[in-house]
Amino acid sequence: MFERLGRELDKWEGQGAVPRLWWRDDDVQAPGPELEQLLAISSRYCAPLALASVPKGVDEALAGVLAEYDQLNVLLHGFSHQNHAPASERKMELGNHRPCRRIEAEISQGLHEFQRLFGEQFVAALVPPWNRIAPEVLNCLAASGICGLSTLGPREQLCPLPGIVQVNVHVDILNWREGRRFAGEQQCIDQLVRHLRSRRKGQVDRDEPTGIMSHHLVHDSACWAFLEDLFAFLRQRSCVEIVAAAELFITEEPS
């Protein structure tokens, strides 16, 4: 299954380079069997996991469950995961459909709540619902306390704003258009290899870790099997590093 991925990793290794990857899972709000299954995969293969959680309605019991895991960080997944765009536009919570000051107040509330709940496991990086944020909204949030931004696709620059590091995801294991099912081995591996190859050739930012995105609450059995097989394969490759979110969203202090 992973022959093409293996060949690409061989090329990195042949150049004496270590490709970094990271894993982001979206929409967690409460403990449950799907979350347990996700955490078990992370633990079994020593794969650090970043959970993008929605503040509004979060179950405080989640903090106690996650505290048992060392290789885990929590990110801020918007505030309510509510669409505010009209039906004629793509879904968006952090668009220019509401006053910026209201959005900033919600994000600030979410930051404060997650710092209280998750402590050192919380990384103040913003994952916009549906991976979309209007530029003017991001500008408005620059002073809110967020240190990072994560959307979908190769980033254009390391820091879209001073003090904010962008690290995106590049592989979506779900097919959203056909009933929220597994996107298929070929498509997922194509996305992995494409981004890794583009990094190696300098066609995109070589230093941006290749991001794998999952949504544990809607996984079918094929999604779970792919994650098991992928992280088992990556675990065997000494030339690969799976990086924790806490190491990614760091800005250097000005000298």
Tab-separated table of C-alpha atoms in Angstrom:
chain	number	residue	atom	x	y	z
A	1	MET	CA	0.000	0.000	0.000
A	2	PHE	CA	2.741	2.446	0.922
A	3	GLU	CA	5.311	1.660	-1.786
A	4	ARG	CA	5.095	5.112	-3.423
A	5	LEU	CA	5.325	6.826	-0.066
A	6	GLY	CA	8.305	4.649	0.796
A	7	ARG	CA	10.090	5.619	-2.421
A	8	GLU	CA	9.552	9.303	-1.709
A	9	LEU	CA	10.876	8.916	1.822
A	10	ASP	CA	13.905	7.089	0.371
A	11	LYS	CA	14.651	10.179	-1.726
A	12	TRP	CA	14.555	12.390	1.365
A	13	GLU	CA	16.840	9.990	3.162
A	14	GLY	CA	19.191	9.921	0.165
A	15	GLN	CA	19.540	13.695	0.526
A	16	GLY	CA	20.291	13.331	4.231
A	17	ALA	CA	17.047	15.116	5.065
A	18	VAL	CA	14.392	14.263	7.655
A	19	PRO	CA	10.814	14.995	6.537
A	20	ARG	CA	8.663	16.217	9.395
A	21	LEU	CA	4.961	15.390	9.539
A	22	TRP	CA	2.210	16.268	11.984
A	23	TRP	CA	-1.307	15.017	12.774
A	24	ARG	CA	-4.355	17.206	13.422
A	25	ASP	CA	-7.802	15.870	14.320
A	26	ASP	CA	-10.774	18.255	14.358
A	27	ASP	CA	-14.039	18.779	16.274
A	28	VAL	CA	-13.487	17.046	19.629
A	29	GLN	CA	-15.695	18.346	22.439
A	30	ALA	CA	-16.234	15.418	24.771
A	31	PRO	CA	-14.876	11.999	25.758
A	32	GLY	CA	-16.253	9.022	23.883
A	33	PRO	CA	-15.345	5.701	22.239
A	34	GLU	CA	-14.174	7.350	19.002
A	35	LEU	CA	-11.802	9.578	20.929
A	36	GLU	CA	-10.501	6.561	22.856
A	37	GLN	CA	-9.782	4.796	19.573
A	38	LEU	CA	-7.951	7.862	18.248
A	39	LEU	CA	-5.843	8.230	21.381
A	40	ALA	CA	-5.012	4.521	21.294
A	41	ILE	CA	-3.544	4.869	17.784
A	42	SER	CA	-1.538	7.916	18.858
A	43	SER	CA	-0.139	6.035	21.857
A	44	ARG	CA	0.495	2.769	20.031
A	45	TYR	CA	2.658	4.352	17.359
A	46	CYS	CA	4.127	7.221	19.422
A	47	ALA	CA	2.473	9.682	17.040
A	48	PRO	CA	1.921	13.105	18.638
A	49	LEU	CA	-1.637	14.312	18.135
A	50	ALA	CA	-3.110	17.822	17.926
A	51	LEU	CA	-6.808	17.969	18.797
A	52	ALA	CA	-8.649	20.989	17.422
A	53	SER	CA	-11.495	21.495	19.887
A	54	VAL	CA	-14.572	23.731	19.754
A	55	PRO	CA	-14.882	25.865	22.930
A	56	LYS	CA	-18.632	26.442	22.923
A	57	GLY	CA	-20.266	23.461	24.600
A	58	VAL	CA	-17.010	21.675	25.443
A	59	ASP	CA	-17.366	18.999	28.133
A	60	GLU	CA	-15.038	19.778	31.030
A	61	ALA	CA	-14.533	16.030	31.530
A	62	LEU	CA	-12.460	16.109	28.342
A	63	ALA	CA	-9.592	17.777	30.197
A	64	GLY	CA	-9.277	14.897	32.654
A	65	VAL	CA	-9.171	12.307	29.850
A	66	LEU	CA	-6.557	14.164	27.825
A	67	ALA	CA	-4.352	14.866	30.842
A	68	GLU	CA	-3.349	11.181	30.806
A	69	TYR	CA	-1.528	11.585	27.480
A	70	ASP	CA	1.920	13.171	27.032
A	71	GLN	CA	2.109	13.458	23.211
A	72	LEU	CA	-1.002	15.547	22.875
A	73	ASN	CA	-1.899	19.185	22.374
A	74	VAL	CA	-5.220	21.000	22.140
A	75	LEU	CA	-5.795	23.745	19.560
A	76	LEU	CA	-8.642	26.268	19.283
A	77	HIS	CA	-11.186	25.268	16.616
A	78	GLY	CA	-12.961	28.576	16.193
A	79	PHE	CA	-15.515	29.229	18.919
A	80	SER	CA	-18.842	27.559	18.075
A	81	HIS	CA	-18.228	25.913	14.664
A	82	GLN	CA	-21.278	27.782	13.444
A	83	ASN	CA	-21.698	28.915	9.852
A	84	HIS	CA	-22.363	32.644	9.454
A	85	ALA	CA	-22.078	32.823	5.661
A	86	PRO	CA	-25.169	33.024	3.436
A	87	ALA	CA	-26.300	29.953	1.529
A	88	SER	CA	-24.720	31.317	-1.654
A	89	GLU	CA	-21.228	31.164	-0.103
A	90	ARG	CA	-19.043	28.400	1.306
A	91	LYS	CA	-19.475	27.744	5.026
A	92	MET	CA	-17.473	30.033	7.276
A	93	GLU	CA	-17.455	30.949	10.941
A	94	LEU	CA	-14.548	33.393	10.765
A	95	GLY	CA	-15.630	35.375	7.732
A	96	ASN	CA	-16.475	39.042	7.288
A	97	HIS	CA	-20.169	38.421	7.918
A	98	ARG	CA	-20.088	39.731	11.508
A	99	PRO	CA	-18.349	42.621	13.260
A	100	CYS	CA	-14.692	41.858	13.927
A	101	ARG	CA	-14.994	42.965	17.540
A	102	ARG	CA	-17.606	40.268	18.182
A	103	ILE	CA	-15.412	37.570	16.636
A	104	GLU	CA	-12.416	38.788	18.639
A	105	ALA	CA	-14.449	38.622	21.849
A	106	GLU	CA	-15.449	35.008	21.126
A	107	ILE	CA	-11.910	33.912	20.296
A	108	SER	CA	-10.551	35.644	23.399
A	109	GLN	CA	-13.178	33.843	25.483
A	110	GLY	CA	-12.185	30.515	23.917
A	111	LEU	CA	-8.495	31.140	24.582
A	112	HIS	CA	-9.149	31.959	28.217
A	113	GLU	CA	-11.382	28.908	28.694
A	114	PHE	CA	-8.933	26.490	27.094
A	115	GLN	CA	-5.971	27.858	29.029
A	116	ARG	CA	-7.971	27.171	32.191
A	117	LEU	CA	-9.126	23.710	31.127
A	118	PHE	CA	-6.070	22.254	29.409
A	119	GLY	CA	-3.134	24.145	30.888
A	120	GLU	CA	0.192	23.258	29.279
A	121	GLN	CA	-1.470	20.920	26.776
A	122	PHE	CA	-3.142	23.917	25.147
A	123	VAL	CA	-1.370	25.625	22.255
A	124	ALA	CA	-2.988	28.939	21.329
A	125	ALA	CA	-3.117	28.156	17.622
A	126	LEU	CA	-6.344	28.839	15.735
A	127	VAL	CA	-7.868	26.206	13.451
A	128	PRO	CA	-10.697	27.983	11.582
A	129	PRO	CA	-13.765	25.799	11.088
A	130	TRP	CA	-13.920	24.581	7.483
A	131	ASN	CA	-10.279	25.772	7.236
A	132	ARG	CA	-11.387	29.247	6.174
A	133	ILE	CA	-10.731	32.680	7.639
A	134	ALA	CA	-11.103	36.124	6.092
A	135	PRO	CA	-7.827	38.117	5.995
A	136	GLU	CA	-9.435	41.061	7.775
A	137	VAL	CA	-10.616	38.762	10.569
A	138	LEU	CA	-7.111	37.360	10.991
A	139	ASN	CA	-5.791	40.926	11.213
A	140	CYS	CA	-8.401	41.655	13.849
A	141	LEU	CA	-7.359	38.608	15.885
A	142	ALA	CA	-3.636	39.400	15.828
A	143	ALA	CA	-3.811	41.020	19.263
A	144	SER	CA	-6.102	38.405	20.811
A	145	GLY	CA	-3.280	36.144	21.979
A	146	ILE	CA	-3.230	33.491	19.259
A	147	CYS	CA	0.245	32.283	18.341
A	148	GLY	CA	-0.576	30.149	15.328
A	149	LEU	CA	-2.909	29.447	12.425
A	150	SER	CA	-3.685	26.139	10.711
A	151	THR	CA	-5.787	25.790	7.563
A	152	LEU	CA	-5.628	23.476	4.527
A	153	GLY	CA	-3.017	23.445	1.760
A	154	PRO	CA	0.613	24.582	1.426
A	155	ARG	CA	1.265	27.791	3.319
A	156	GLU	CA	2.387	30.897	1.461
A	157	GLN	CA	4.575	32.159	4.282
A	158	LEU	CA	5.728	31.115	7.732
A	159	CYS	CA	4.195	34.103	9.529
A	160	PRO	CA	1.111	35.668	7.914
A	161	LEU	CA	1.279	38.270	10.703
A	162	PRO	CA	4.007	39.065	13.237
A	163	GLY	CA	3.852	36.609	16.125
A	164	ILE	CA	1.595	34.127	14.288
A	165	VAL	CA	3.096	30.958	12.798
A	166	GLN	CA	1.114	29.136	10.120
A	167	VAL	CA	1.332	25.335	9.850
A	168	ASN	CA	-1.321	23.747	7.655
A	169	VAL	CA	-2.598	20.269	6.892
A	170	HIS	CA	-2.288	18.762	3.414
A	171	VAL	CA	-3.930	15.335	3.554
A	172	ASP	CA	-7.671	14.940	4.239
A	173	ILE	CA	-8.578	11.295	4.794
A	174	LEU	CA	-12.319	11.942	4.366
A	175	ASN	CA	-14.490	12.283	1.282
A	176	TRP	CA	-16.983	14.914	2.401
A	177	ARG	CA	-18.973	15.083	-0.825
A	178	GLU	CA	-20.017	11.442	-0.847
A	179	GLY	CA	-21.335	10.803	2.619
A	180	ARG	CA	-18.373	11.489	4.911
A	181	ARG	CA	-16.520	8.298	4.099
A	182	PHE	CA	-12.894	7.331	3.620
A	183	ALA	CA	-11.322	9.180	0.712
A	184	GLY	CA	-9.449	6.056	-0.361
A	185	GLU	CA	-5.901	4.792	-0.010
A	186	GLN	CA	-4.794	6.068	-3.405
A	187	GLN	CA	-6.059	9.610	-2.865
A	188	CYS	CA	-4.576	9.887	0.629
A	189	ILE	CA	-1.201	8.548	-0.439
A	190	ASP	CA	-1.276	10.796	-3.528
A	191	GLN	CA	-1.770	13.824	-1.266
A	192	LEU	CA	1.029	12.713	1.070
A	193	VAL	CA	3.505	12.034	-1.707
A	194	ARG	CA	2.582	15.194	-3.625
A	195	HIS	CA	3.268	17.502	-0.702
A	196	LEU	CA	6.444	15.691	0.325
A	197	ARG	CA	7.733	15.747	-3.257
A	198	SER	CA	6.852	19.420	-3.681
A	199	ARG	CA	8.733	20.207	-0.473
A	200	ARG	CA	11.771	18.206	-1.552
A	201	LYS	CA	11.890	19.996	-4.909
A	202	GLY	CA	11.389	23.432	-3.347
A	203	GLN	CA	8.052	24.017	-5.098
A	204	VAL	CA	6.411	24.778	-1.738
A	205	ASP	CA	7.865	25.704	1.652
A	206	ARG	CA	10.281	22.844	2.384
A	207	ASP	CA	10.160	23.558	6.116
A	208	GLU	CA	6.390	23.236	6.522
A	209	PRO	CA	5.659	19.800	8.013
A	210	THR	CA	3.252	17.692	5.978
A	211	GLY	CA	-0.035	17.668	7.870
A	212	ILE	CA	-2.508	14.785	8.113
A	213	MET	CA	-6.091	15.765	8.987
A	214	SER	CA	-8.673	13.426	10.502
A	215	HIS	CA	-12.136	13.825	12.047
A	216	HIS	CA	-12.563	10.960	14.515
A	217	LEU	CA	-16.275	11.519	15.130
A	218	VAL	CA	-17.219	10.623	11.543
A	219	HIS	CA	-14.640	7.951	10.673
A	220	ASP	CA	-15.807	4.762	9.020
A	221	SER	CA	-13.907	1.504	9.465
A	222	ALA	CA	-11.727	2.221	6.421
A	223	CYS	CA	-10.565	5.529	7.945
A	224	TRP	CA	-9.533	3.778	11.137
A	225	ALA	CA	-7.734	1.024	9.249
A	226	PHE	CA	-5.815	3.546	7.146
A	227	LEU	CA	-4.650	5.510	10.183
A	228	GLU	CA	-3.488	2.303	11.861
A	229	ASP	CA	-1.592	1.196	8.765
A	230	LEU	CA	-0.121	4.629	8.046
A	231	PHE	CA	1.278	5.266	11.503
A	232	ALA	CA	2.527	1.685	11.765
A	233	PHE	CA	4.401	2.234	8.490
A	234	LEU	CA	5.791	5.626	9.539
A	235	ARG	CA	6.870	4.196	12.894
A	236	GLN	CA	9.199	1.826	11.042
A	237	ARG	CA	10.871	4.634	9.103
A	238	SER	CA	13.742	6.113	11.093
A	239	CYS	CA	14.066	9.009	8.640
A	240	VAL	CA	10.598	10.400	9.500
A	241	GLU	CA	9.767	12.681	12.432
A	242	ILE	CA	6.185	13.228	13.584
A	243	VAL	CA	6.159	16.550	15.385
A	244	ALA	CA	3.967	17.752	18.249
A	245	ALA	CA	2.005	20.961	17.760
A	246	ALA	CA	3.762	22.502	20.763
A	247	GLU	CA	6.999	22.428	18.747
A	248	LEU	CA	5.475	23.921	15.615
A	249	PHE	CA	3.634	27.050	16.691
A	250	ILE	CA	6.579	28.886	18.191
A	251	THR	CA	7.715	32.367	17.256
A	252	GLU	CA	11.178	33.637	18.028
A	253	GLU	CA	11.361	36.563	20.390
A	254	PRO	CA	12.843	39.648	18.723
A	255	SER	CA	16.454	40.262	19.723
